[in-house]
C-alpha positions as MATLAB code, in Angstrom:
seq = 'DILAGRVDAVQMASILAACKLYRGEVDEVMALHGRVFASGDAVRRIFIHLEARSPIDRFSPYGARVVPIYNYLQAALVLSESGVMRARDIVAVLEAMSQAGYTPERLANSVQDLVRRGVLEVAGALRLAEELGAVESTRGRTVSTFIRRLRSTAADLAHVRRKSPEWLTEINYLGLYHEARFRRQRHRFLGIPLLD';
ca = [
      11.892   -8.854    7.084;
      15.661   -9.002    6.615;
      16.112   -5.953    8.854;
      13.797   -7.508   11.446;
      15.755  -10.771   11.397;
      12.933  -12.858    9.957;
      14.713  -13.870    6.717;
      18.041  -15.430    7.648;
      20.993  -16.197    5.362;
      19.798  -19.744    4.610;
      16.348  -18.525    3.534;
      17.874  -15.697    1.519;
      20.244  -18.061   -0.287;
      17.323  -20.387   -1.098;
      15.310  -17.530   -2.573;
      18.248  -16.302   -4.646;
      18.986  -19.824   -5.902;
      15.352  -20.265   -6.977;
      15.514  -16.946   -8.826;
      18.626  -18.177  -10.666;
      20.717  -15.076  -10.096;
      24.278  -14.874  -11.364;
      26.942  -15.817   -8.837;
      28.245  -12.241   -8.574;
      24.744  -10.946   -7.845;
      24.208  -13.630   -5.196;
      27.499  -12.686   -3.528;
      26.555   -9.010   -3.542;
      23.070   -9.619   -2.114;
      24.400  -11.973    0.559;
      27.072   -9.440    1.577;
      24.389   -6.758    1.924;
      22.182   -9.218    3.810;
      25.002   -9.851    6.276;
      25.421   -6.120    6.897;
      21.770   -5.352    7.654;
      20.349   -8.648    8.999;
      18.526   -8.153   12.314;
      19.558   -4.492   12.514;
      16.069   -3.457   13.615;
      12.421   -3.785   12.596;
      12.421   -0.345   10.958;
       9.899   -0.778    8.122;
       6.323   -0.111    9.197;
       4.638    0.197    5.792;
       5.528   -0.491    2.178;
       3.504    1.375   -0.436;
       3.281   -0.069   -3.935;
       2.110    2.494   -6.500;
      -0.007    0.532   -8.979;
      -0.646    0.996  -12.634;
      -4.321    1.097  -13.590;
      -4.695   -2.621  -14.352;
      -2.550   -4.186  -11.627;
      -4.476   -6.722   -9.543;
      -4.580   -5.564   -5.917;
      -5.076   -9.034   -4.459;
      -1.632   -9.990   -5.751;
      -0.238   -8.226   -2.657;
      -2.506   -9.793   -0.011;
      -0.025  -12.600    0.860;
       2.275   -9.906    2.264;
      -0.262   -8.731    4.836;
      -1.158   -5.256    6.067;
       2.384   -3.895    5.907;
       2.243   -3.835    2.075;
      -0.359   -1.345    0.865;
      -1.079   -1.109   -2.864;
      -2.115    2.440   -3.767;
      -3.336    4.176   -6.899;
      -2.309    7.685   -5.842;
      -0.447    9.571   -3.144;
      -3.604   10.609   -1.307;
      -4.117    6.947   -0.434;
      -0.602    6.736    1.005;
      -1.191    9.963    2.930;
      -4.473    8.649    4.366;
      -2.826    5.446    5.594;
       0.012    7.468    7.126;
      -2.543    9.801    8.731;
      -4.417    6.834   10.198;
      -1.089    5.631   11.626;
      -0.438    9.026   13.216;
       2.481    9.891   10.917;
       0.755   12.698    8.966;
      -1.478   15.475   10.276;
      -4.558   17.016    8.680;
      -2.618   20.014    7.352;
      -0.247   17.569    5.617;
      -3.259   15.936    3.960;
      -4.401   19.387    2.815;
      -1.037   19.894    1.093;
      -1.412   16.524   -0.668;
      -4.984   17.372   -1.716;
      -3.924   20.733   -3.115;
      -1.004   19.207   -5.042;
      -3.237   16.492   -6.475;
      -5.857   19.079   -7.431;
      -3.195   20.998   -9.343;
      -2.303   17.718  -11.085;
      -5.895   17.422  -12.347;
      -7.583   15.266   -9.695;
     -11.180   16.288   -8.974;
     -12.632   16.186   -5.437;
     -14.890   13.342   -6.593;
     -11.958   11.302   -7.846;
     -10.109   11.926   -4.583;
     -13.165   10.831   -2.583;
     -13.262    7.663   -4.690;
      -9.707    6.973   -3.528;
     -10.957    7.038    0.056;
     -13.841    4.760   -0.877;
     -11.374    2.274   -2.389;
      -9.362    2.115    0.853;
     -12.521    1.615    2.932;
     -13.787   -1.159    0.658;
     -10.426   -2.944    0.940;
     -10.431   -2.675    4.743;
      -7.326   -0.477    4.803;
      -9.210    2.541    6.185;
     -12.262    2.395    8.435;
     -15.347    4.548    7.909;
     -14.778    6.076   11.346;
     -11.277    7.043   10.247;
     -12.639    8.727    7.117;
     -15.182   10.681    9.182;
     -12.523   11.669   11.712;
     -10.326   12.893    8.859;
     -13.199   14.996    7.465;
     -13.581   16.673   10.868;
      -9.839   17.267   11.209;
      -9.618   18.708    7.696;
     -12.554   20.991    8.441;
     -10.695   22.351   11.464;
      -7.586   23.273    9.477;
      -7.672   26.950    8.490;
      -6.223   26.449    5.015;
      -9.171   24.291    3.943;
     -11.022   27.331    2.659;
     -10.000   26.491   -0.898;
     -12.707   25.086   -3.145;
     -10.941   21.780   -3.798;
     -10.416   20.897   -0.151;
     -13.859   22.032    1.027;
     -15.522   20.141   -1.849;
     -13.413   17.089   -0.987;
     -14.543   17.307    2.661;
     -18.205   17.325    1.571;
     -17.586   14.373   -0.786;
     -15.648   12.568    1.945;
     -18.518   12.932    4.415;
     -21.004   11.752    1.790;
     -18.781    8.807    0.822;
     -18.311    7.807    4.456;
     -22.075    7.956    5.050;
     -22.682    5.791    1.968;
     -20.154    3.248    3.244;
     -21.353    3.153    6.861;
     -22.760   -0.346    6.268;
     -19.511   -1.692    4.773;
     -17.620   -3.920    7.191;
     -14.412   -5.226    5.736;
     -11.890   -7.197    7.661;
      -8.614   -5.315    7.802;
      -5.619   -7.087    6.287;
      -3.642   -9.055    8.870;
      -0.192   -8.073   10.074;
       1.901  -11.065    9.057;
       5.244  -11.842   10.643;
       6.066  -14.932    8.622;
       5.865  -14.801    4.852;
       6.801  -17.721    2.636;
       8.781  -15.757    0.054;
      10.068  -18.867   -1.676;
       6.534  -20.253   -2.001;
       5.267  -16.919   -3.338;
       8.052  -16.881   -5.922;
       7.133  -20.380   -7.113;
       3.420  -19.466   -7.281;
       4.186  -16.380   -9.373;
       6.470  -18.368  -11.656;
       3.815  -21.066  -12.138;
       1.154  -18.416  -12.850;
       3.372  -16.787  -15.496;
       4.114  -20.128  -17.151;
       0.431  -21.089  -17.181;
      -0.584  -17.722  -18.653;
       2.143  -17.937  -21.282;
       1.089  -21.486  -22.202;
      -2.588  -20.503  -22.490;
      -1.822  -17.244  -24.297;
      -3.382  -15.130  -21.552;
      -1.777  -11.683  -21.174;
      -0.463  -10.867  -17.708;
      -1.829   -7.734  -16.054;
       1.257   -6.887  -14.037;
];
């Protein structure tokens, strides 16, 4: 948002003041802000790699640009849907994740998670299965098993209609900071452990 010119110097200074940064840090951030402000809307997606217990809905106020993921296949699928990655690139991710111990079923569950959250549509999952099937290097057991699981998962989710996250252009960062601070204080007061 700074690069796109949506968070100006006044807003940035307000956010930094609320966060109670040291003066030297504020000066450094503001100098960097001045160098890159409105230099171009270059960021299309921001992927946040979550730990197992992180609440996904914590990121919904940031809109569709921020995508919480549990593994790199999910990032690859979103990039594929956006036209940035091709099917053979997805195959490379699948093979690497298989070597890291991910089963085809677990990988298919990652697709199911994205569909349930509205990040990936069922049609997109089916299209990906067809594209993966057309790639020659999918003869390996992991990828071919994943394709079968992906088709089955997509068929099971055909009835699921989730609204995709909105693309937001105005985000109240200062308000989000205050909400998070209040939530932390309330949890601390009540003795409730935070999950993030």
